[in-house]
Amino acid sequence: MKLIEIQQQFFRLKGQKTVYFCTEAETDACLNVKVVHYLRSNSKFELPADWQNAQTRTLRGDEISKIEPTGEGLGMAYRPAAEHVNVLNTQTPDSMGNDIHNALEKLKKAVGGDVTDFVCERLQWSREEIAERLFAEQVDAVALILYNFEARNQAMIIGDQTGIGKGRIASSIIRYSKVHGLIPIYCTENAGLFSDNYRDLCDIGCADLVPFIVNSSASGQTNACITTLDENDENVVVYRPITDKKVIDKIFKSGKLPEGYDYILTTYSQLKNAYKKTKNGVEQGDDFLKYQFLKELAPKATFIFDESHNISGSKVVVEEWWNPESKATLGGSNQFFCFNDLCKVAKNAVFLSATFAKRPENLVVYANRTCIAEAGLRDAELIQAISDGGEALQEVISSDIVGEGQMIRRESVYEGIKVNYIYLDKNGAAEFGTPDLEKQHRQTSDYITGIINDINKFEQDYVMPIIDGMNEVGSEYGESTKKTSNQTGAQHTPLFSKLFQIVNQLLFSIKAEAVADHAVRRLQEGKKVVIGVSSTMEAFIEAIDDEKGDEISCDFALVLDKALENTLKYKTTGEGEFEEKSMID
């Protein structure tokens, strides 16, 4: 018995009716269960409120073979339908578990019994190739997507959490579309994810596919480039967007994917200015050509909506959708209207997001291509109904989609994994062999905090009086100094508003060297190391790089220097327009 099959699950023992619950399981290196710690439950699968603190019993040895999981639990083991490939050993929410497995059984019957062979045939892979490129959970997802495409002309929602391989699934759909003469259009949250998509395509043997990048096509911004690591572990650019505006506009107007390109990459924000409000109503905006280009391709395209909860943009939409021809009122965000419209006319669509129903309006996009459409509600009516129904209604809708085989959600199993919190003090040194840096870190922190306080005092004593003086002069001439985009005045962002970010960067900086040393020790022990950080400071470093060139100092003085520089910056507002200035210009 594996850990995934019993951890946090209810079970019975052969020949008994009593229900038990596994609170914890001890395993060997292969996650085979050796000891089960359990509590007695009642027949309704209920545990006392304080069950986490209750005294447990144990099962060992041959007794474990008598365990019969009931399928009830705080998380249900996921049983893949795909065979002949490796398994990730995941679980699915217990509220969805039975519906997901019933949908998989229906899928197996519909495709002739062998899900893996079905995917191999549709993607033109051998069994050996698919075993190298996908896990069973990913094969199941691809099979469900393709079945909904071909048998129902409907979409699929992949709600897997991080680590299950949504990127491999998306890349497999890109390959499927190419094999079957369709145009894959990959839409995602930000351009930095283009490189991730390229790596996923490489991993499934499709590195030769060439992307047409919609983003930054006329500006050549580096964040829209696709990069990868070369043999020297250095970042190299593999693909760039087209930078000639005349060329790109000609492509957009043609409504065709140019020769030499295999699929399209774009982010949702690329259509945020497709339309604009004017005194006469709604007119075409700067991004209209991009929108028109994608809409021309849509009937023969597969749209892959990665991080699909971002389709709606930042605005909640509760108004009836507008019609450009009638020049009715524009409600909500452009990108929501555009991608909602594209989804309706696309040949195929698939959505990938661990938080797919983050906002009520997200479900409107899914409704166009799933069983939700059977409700017969207009977009605005559905948004209002979901808003009024709250989480309870969203759970009912999710359950129905899962039961129809149009959504699947799996997650990694973390039970039994021990988390060690290592402190760089005498306790950490004694237990984990890390250096005792407490005194050094306190000194560094106190010194830098003193500098931050000096910058703050400089701002209050010298900068703010100047800003206040500017606003007083404006008021003498009858001008408003309110800090809104349609008023006039001088505005300054105080250092205090960025203090939390600066302190976080400081704490990260003073621990960075010790973290690197500890990672090296683990690597020398033959362990695999993953380092996670809450912020990479990418935007900060790129801004500095643009200002000062490729060679910059990499100590914390750079952050303090930028903080001081920012205290001298302010914005003047007049007639709805901002102009940023510096007191040292």
PDB file of N, CA, C and O in Angstrom, residues 356-392:
ATOM      1  N   PHE A 356      -9.417  28.602 -11.447  1.00  0.00           N
ATOM      2  CA  PHE A 356     -10.165  28.895 -12.666  1.00  0.00           C
ATOM      3  C   PHE A 356     -11.408  29.744 -12.402  1.00  0.00           C
ATOM      4  O   PHE A 356     -11.832  30.526 -13.244  1.00  0.00           O
ATOM      5  N   ALA A 357     -12.039  29.611 -11.213  1.00  0.00           N
ATOM      6  CA  ALA A 357     -13.265  30.358 -10.899  1.00  0.00           C
ATOM      7  C   ALA A 357     -12.981  31.465  -9.901  1.00  0.00           C
ATOM      8  O   ALA A 357     -13.723  31.685  -8.953  1.00  0.00           O
ATOM      9  N   LYS A 358     -11.883  32.169 -10.108  1.00  0.00           N
ATOM     10  CA  LYS A 358     -11.456  33.198  -9.160  1.00  0.00           C
ATOM     11  C   LYS A 358     -12.483  34.318  -9.044  1.00  0.00           C
ATOM     12  O   LYS A 358     -12.682  34.891  -7.985  1.00  0.00           O
ATOM     13  N   ARG A 359     -13.129  34.657 -10.164  1.00  0.00           N
ATOM     14  CA  ARG A 359     -14.155  35.693 -10.167  1.00  0.00           C
ATOM     15  C   ARG A 359     -15.404  35.162 -10.861  1.00  0.00           C
ATOM     16  O   ARG A 359     -15.312  34.301 -11.738  1.00  0.00           O
ATOM     17  N   PRO A 360     -16.594  35.682 -10.523  1.00  0.00           N
ATOM     18  CA  PRO A 360     -17.822  35.201 -11.167  1.00  0.00           C
ATOM     19  C   PRO A 360     -17.794  35.303 -12.682  1.00  0.00           C
ATOM     20  O   PRO A 360     -18.272  34.415 -13.386  1.00  0.00           O
ATOM     21  N   GLU A 361     -17.208  36.420 -13.206  1.00  0.00           N
ATOM     22  CA  GLU A 361     -17.223  36.603 -14.657  1.00  0.00           C
ATOM     23  C   GLU A 361     -16.343  35.591 -15.377  1.00  0.00           C
ATOM     24  O   GLU A 361     -16.486  35.387 -16.589  1.00  0.00           O
ATOM     25  N   ASN A 362     -15.399  34.937 -14.657  1.00  0.00           N
ATOM     26  CA  ASN A 362     -14.595  33.897 -15.302  1.00  0.00           C
ATOM     27  C   ASN A 362     -15.478  32.780 -15.845  1.00  0.00           C
ATOM     28  O   ASN A 362     -15.233  32.233 -16.924  1.00  0.00           O
ATOM     29  N   LEU A 363     -16.507  32.438 -15.077  1.00  0.00           N
ATOM     30  CA  LEU A 363     -17.362  31.326 -15.471  1.00  0.00           C
ATOM     31  C   LEU A 363     -18.151  31.620 -16.743  1.00  0.00           C
ATOM     32  O   LEU A 363     -18.601  30.709 -17.421  1.00  0.00           O
ATOM     33  N   VAL A 364     -18.322  32.904 -17.072  1.00  0.00           N
ATOM     34  CA  VAL A 364     -19.020  33.254 -18.308  1.00  0.00           C
ATOM     35  C   VAL A 364     -18.248  32.743 -19.516  1.00  0.00           C
ATOM     36  O   VAL A 364     -18.824  32.190 -20.458  1.00  0.00           O
ATOM     37  N   VAL A 365     -16.928  32.916 -19.507  1.00  0.00           N
ATOM     38  CA  VAL A 365     -16.105  32.443 -20.624  1.00  0.00           C
ATOM     39  C   VAL A 365     -16.218  30.925 -20.750  1.00  0.00           C
ATOM     40  O   VAL A 365     -16.371  30.385 -21.851  1.00  0.00           O
ATOM     41  N   TYR A 366     -16.153  30.220 -19.608  1.00  0.00           N
ATOM     42  CA  TYR A 366     -16.277  28.765 -19.643  1.00  0.00           C
ATOM     43  C   TYR A 366     -17.665  28.338 -20.104  1.00  0.00           C
ATOM     44  O   TYR A 366     -17.825  27.307 -20.764  1.00  0.00           O
ATOM     45  N   ALA A 367     -18.677  29.133 -19.742  1.00  0.00           N
ATOM     46  CA  ALA A 367     -20.061  28.769 -20.068  1.00  0.00           C
ATOM     47  C   ALA A 367     -20.293  28.684 -21.568  1.00  0.00           C
ATOM     48  O   ALA A 367     -21.114  27.892 -22.040  1.00  0.00           O
ATOM     49  N   ASN A 368     -19.548  29.490 -22.325  1.00  0.00           N
ATOM     50  CA  ASN A 368     -19.748  29.489 -23.773  1.00  0.00           C
ATOM     51  C   ASN A 368     -19.421  28.150 -24.417  1.00  0.00           C
ATOM     52  O   ASN A 368     -19.962  27.810 -25.467  1.00  0.00           O
ATOM     53  N   ARG A 369     -18.519  27.376 -23.771  1.00  0.00           N
ATOM     54  CA  ARG A 369     -18.030  26.159 -24.411  1.00  0.00           C
ATOM     55  C   ARG A 369     -18.176  24.908 -23.552  1.00  0.00           C
ATOM     56  O   ARG A 369     -17.580  23.886 -23.870  1.00  0.00           O
ATOM     57  N   THR A 370     -18.910  24.988 -22.461  1.00  0.00           N
ATOM     58  CA  THR A 370     -19.113  23.809 -21.603  1.00  0.00           C
ATOM     59  C   THR A 370     -20.590  23.623 -21.326  1.00  0.00           C
ATOM     60  O   THR A 370     -21.441  24.365 -21.826  1.00  0.00           O
ATOM     61  N   CYS A 371     -20.888  22.654 -20.470  1.00  0.00           N
ATOM     62  CA  CYS A 371     -22.285  22.343 -20.164  1.00  0.00           C
ATOM     63  C   CYS A 371     -22.999  23.466 -19.420  1.00  0.00           C
ATOM     64  O   CYS A 371     -24.226  23.452 -19.302  1.00  0.00           O
ATOM     65  N   ILE A 372     -22.265  24.468 -18.928  1.00  0.00           N
ATOM     66  CA  ILE A 372     -22.909  25.606 -18.252  1.00  0.00           C
ATOM     67  C   ILE A 372     -23.839  26.329 -19.215  1.00  0.00           C
ATOM     68  O   ILE A 372     -24.837  26.930 -18.808  1.00  0.00           O
ATOM     69  N   ALA A 373     -23.545  26.256 -20.512  1.00  0.00           N
ATOM     70  CA  ALA A 373     -24.361  26.938 -21.514  1.00  0.00           C
ATOM     71  C   ALA A 373     -25.803  26.455 -21.502  1.00  0.00           C
ATOM     72  O   ALA A 373     -26.719  27.174 -21.932  1.00  0.00           O
ATOM     73  N   GLU A 374     -26.032  25.240 -20.994  1.00  0.00           N
ATOM     74  CA  GLU A 374     -27.384  24.685 -20.968  1.00  0.00           C
ATOM     75  C   GLU A 374     -28.314  25.459 -20.034  1.00  0.00           C
ATOM     76  O   GLU A 374     -29.532  25.293 -20.076  1.00  0.00           O
ATOM     77  N   ALA A 375     -27.743  26.340 -19.171  1.00  0.00           N
ATOM     78  CA  ALA A 375     -28.574  27.162 -18.298  1.00  0.00           C
ATOM     79  C   ALA A 375     -29.385  28.174 -19.100  1.00  0.00           C
ATOM     80  O   ALA A 375     -30.426  28.658 -18.643  1.00  0.00           O
ATOM     81  N   GLY A 376     -28.922  28.504 -20.292  1.00  0.00           N
ATOM     82  CA  GLY A 376     -29.665  29.404 -21.169  1.00  0.00           C
ATOM     83  C   GLY A 376     -29.650  30.850 -20.741  1.00  0.00           C
ATOM     84  O   GLY A 376     -30.488  31.645 -21.193  1.00  0.00           O
ATOM     85  N   LEU A 377     -28.695  31.234 -19.896  1.00  0.00           N
ATOM     86  CA  LEU A 377     -28.616  32.613 -19.419  1.00  0.00           C
ATOM     87  C   LEU A 377     -27.691  33.442 -20.296  1.00  0.00           C
ATOM     88  O   LEU A 377     -26.703  32.928 -20.827  1.00  0.00           O
ATOM     89  N   ARG A 378     -28.014  34.701 -20.419  1.00  0.00           N
ATOM     90  CA  ARG A 378     -27.107  35.622 -21.095  1.00  0.00           C
ATOM     91  C   ARG A 378     -25.906  35.891 -20.182  1.00  0.00           C
ATOM     92  O   ARG A 378     -25.963  35.637 -18.985  1.00  0.00           O
ATOM     93  N   ASP A 379     -24.853  36.454 -20.772  1.00  0.00           N
ATOM     94  CA  ASP A 379     -23.618  36.651 -20.015  1.00  0.00           C
ATOM     95  C   ASP A 379     -23.843  37.430 -18.724  1.00  0.00           C
ATOM     96  O   ASP A 379     -23.427  37.031 -17.642  1.00  0.00           O
ATOM     97  N   ALA A 380     -24.502  38.589 -18.857  1.00  0.00           N
ATOM     98  CA  ALA A 380     -24.698  39.444 -17.684  1.00  0.00           C
ATOM     99  C   ALA A 380     -25.584  38.757 -16.651  1.00  0.00           C
ATOM    100  O   ALA A 380     -25.378  38.902 -15.440  1.00  0.00           O
ATOM    101  N   GLU A 381     -26.577  37.995 -17.100  1.00  0.00           N
ATOM    102  CA  GLU A 381     -27.460  37.283 -16.172  1.00  0.00           C
ATOM    103  C   GLU A 381     -26.698  36.214 -15.412  1.00  0.00           C
ATOM    104  O   GLU A 381     -26.909  36.018 -14.206  1.00  0.00           O
ATOM    105  N   LEU A 382     -25.798  35.519 -16.109  1.00  0.00           N
ATOM    106  CA  LEU A 382     -25.020  34.467 -15.456  1.00  0.00           C
ATOM    107  C   LEU A 382     -24.063  35.066 -14.412  1.00  0.00           C
ATOM    108  O   LEU A 382     -23.925  34.531 -13.306  1.00  0.00           O
ATOM    109  N   ILE A 383     -23.416  36.185 -14.765  1.00  0.00           N
ATOM    110  CA  ILE A 383     -22.522  36.847 -13.810  1.00  0.00           C
ATOM    111  C   ILE A 383     -23.278  37.234 -12.551  1.00  0.00           C
ATOM    112  O   ILE A 383     -22.830  37.000 -11.427  1.00  0.00           O
ATOM    113  N   GLN A 384     -24.464  37.823 -12.741  1.00  0.00           N
ATOM    114  CA  GLN A 384     -25.258  38.262 -11.592  1.00  0.00           C
ATOM    115  C   GLN A 384     -25.704  37.070 -10.750  1.00  0.00           C
ATOM    116  O   GLN A 384     -25.677  37.115  -9.516  1.00  0.00           O
ATOM    117  N   ALA A 385     -26.113  35.978 -11.426  1.00  0.00           N
ATOM    118  CA  ALA A 385     -26.567  34.791 -10.698  1.00  0.00           C
ATOM    119  C   ALA A 385     -25.446  34.187  -9.861  1.00  0.00           C
ATOM    120  O   ALA A 385     -25.655  33.801  -8.700  1.00  0.00           O
ATOM    121  N   ILE A 386     -24.243  34.121 -10.443  1.00  0.00           N
ATOM    122  CA  ILE A 386     -23.107  33.547  -9.718  1.00  0.00           C
ATOM    123  C   ILE A 386     -22.697  34.458  -8.565  1.00  0.00           C
ATOM    124  O   ILE A 386     -22.355  33.983  -7.477  1.00  0.00           O
ATOM    125  N   SER A 387     -22.755  35.762  -8.793  1.00  0.00           N
ATOM    126  CA  SER A 387     -22.437  36.708  -7.715  1.00  0.00           C
ATOM    127  C   SER A 387     -23.410  36.554  -6.562  1.00  0.00           C
ATOM    128  O   SER A 387     -23.023  36.555  -5.392  1.00  0.00           O
ATOM    129  N   ASP A 388     -24.695  36.418  -6.895  1.00  0.00           N
ATOM    130  CA  ASP A 388     -25.721  36.274  -5.859  1.00  0.00           C
ATOM    131  C   ASP A 388     -25.629  34.920  -5.162  1.00  0.00           C
ATOM    132  O   ASP A 388     -25.849  34.815  -3.951  1.00  0.00           O
ATOM    133  N   GLY A 389     -25.292  33.879  -5.919  1.00  0.00           N
ATOM    134  CA  GLY A 389     -25.239  32.524  -5.352  1.00  0.00           C
ATOM    135  C   GLY A 389     -24.027  32.261  -4.493  1.00  0.00           C
ATOM    136  O   GLY A 389     -24.033  31.342  -3.663  1.00  0.00           O
ATOM    137  N   GLY A 390     -22.957  33.042  -4.687  1.00  0.00           N
ATOM    138  CA  GLY A 390     -21.755  32.900  -3.874  1.00  0.00           C
ATOM    139  C   GLY A 390     -21.040  31.573  -4.075  1.00  0.00           C
ATOM    140  O   GLY A 390     -21.197  30.893  -5.099  1.00  0.00           O
ATOM    141  N   GLU A 391     -20.249  31.195  -3.066  1.00  0.00           N
ATOM    142  CA  GLU A 391     -19.423  29.993  -3.157  1.00  0.00           C
ATOM    143  C   GLU A 391     -20.262  28.725  -3.303  1.00  0.00           C
ATOM    144  O   GLU A 391     -19.857  27.775  -3.975  1.00  0.00           O
ATOM    145  N   ALA A 392     -21.426  28.694  -2.662  1.00  0.00           N
ATOM    146  CA  ALA A 392     -22.272  27.490  -2.730  1.00  0.00           C
ATOM    147  C   ALA A 392     -22.662  27.184  -4.169  1.00  0.00           C
ATOM    148  O   ALA A 392     -22.568  26.030  -4.624  1.00  0.00           O
TER     149      ALA A 392
END
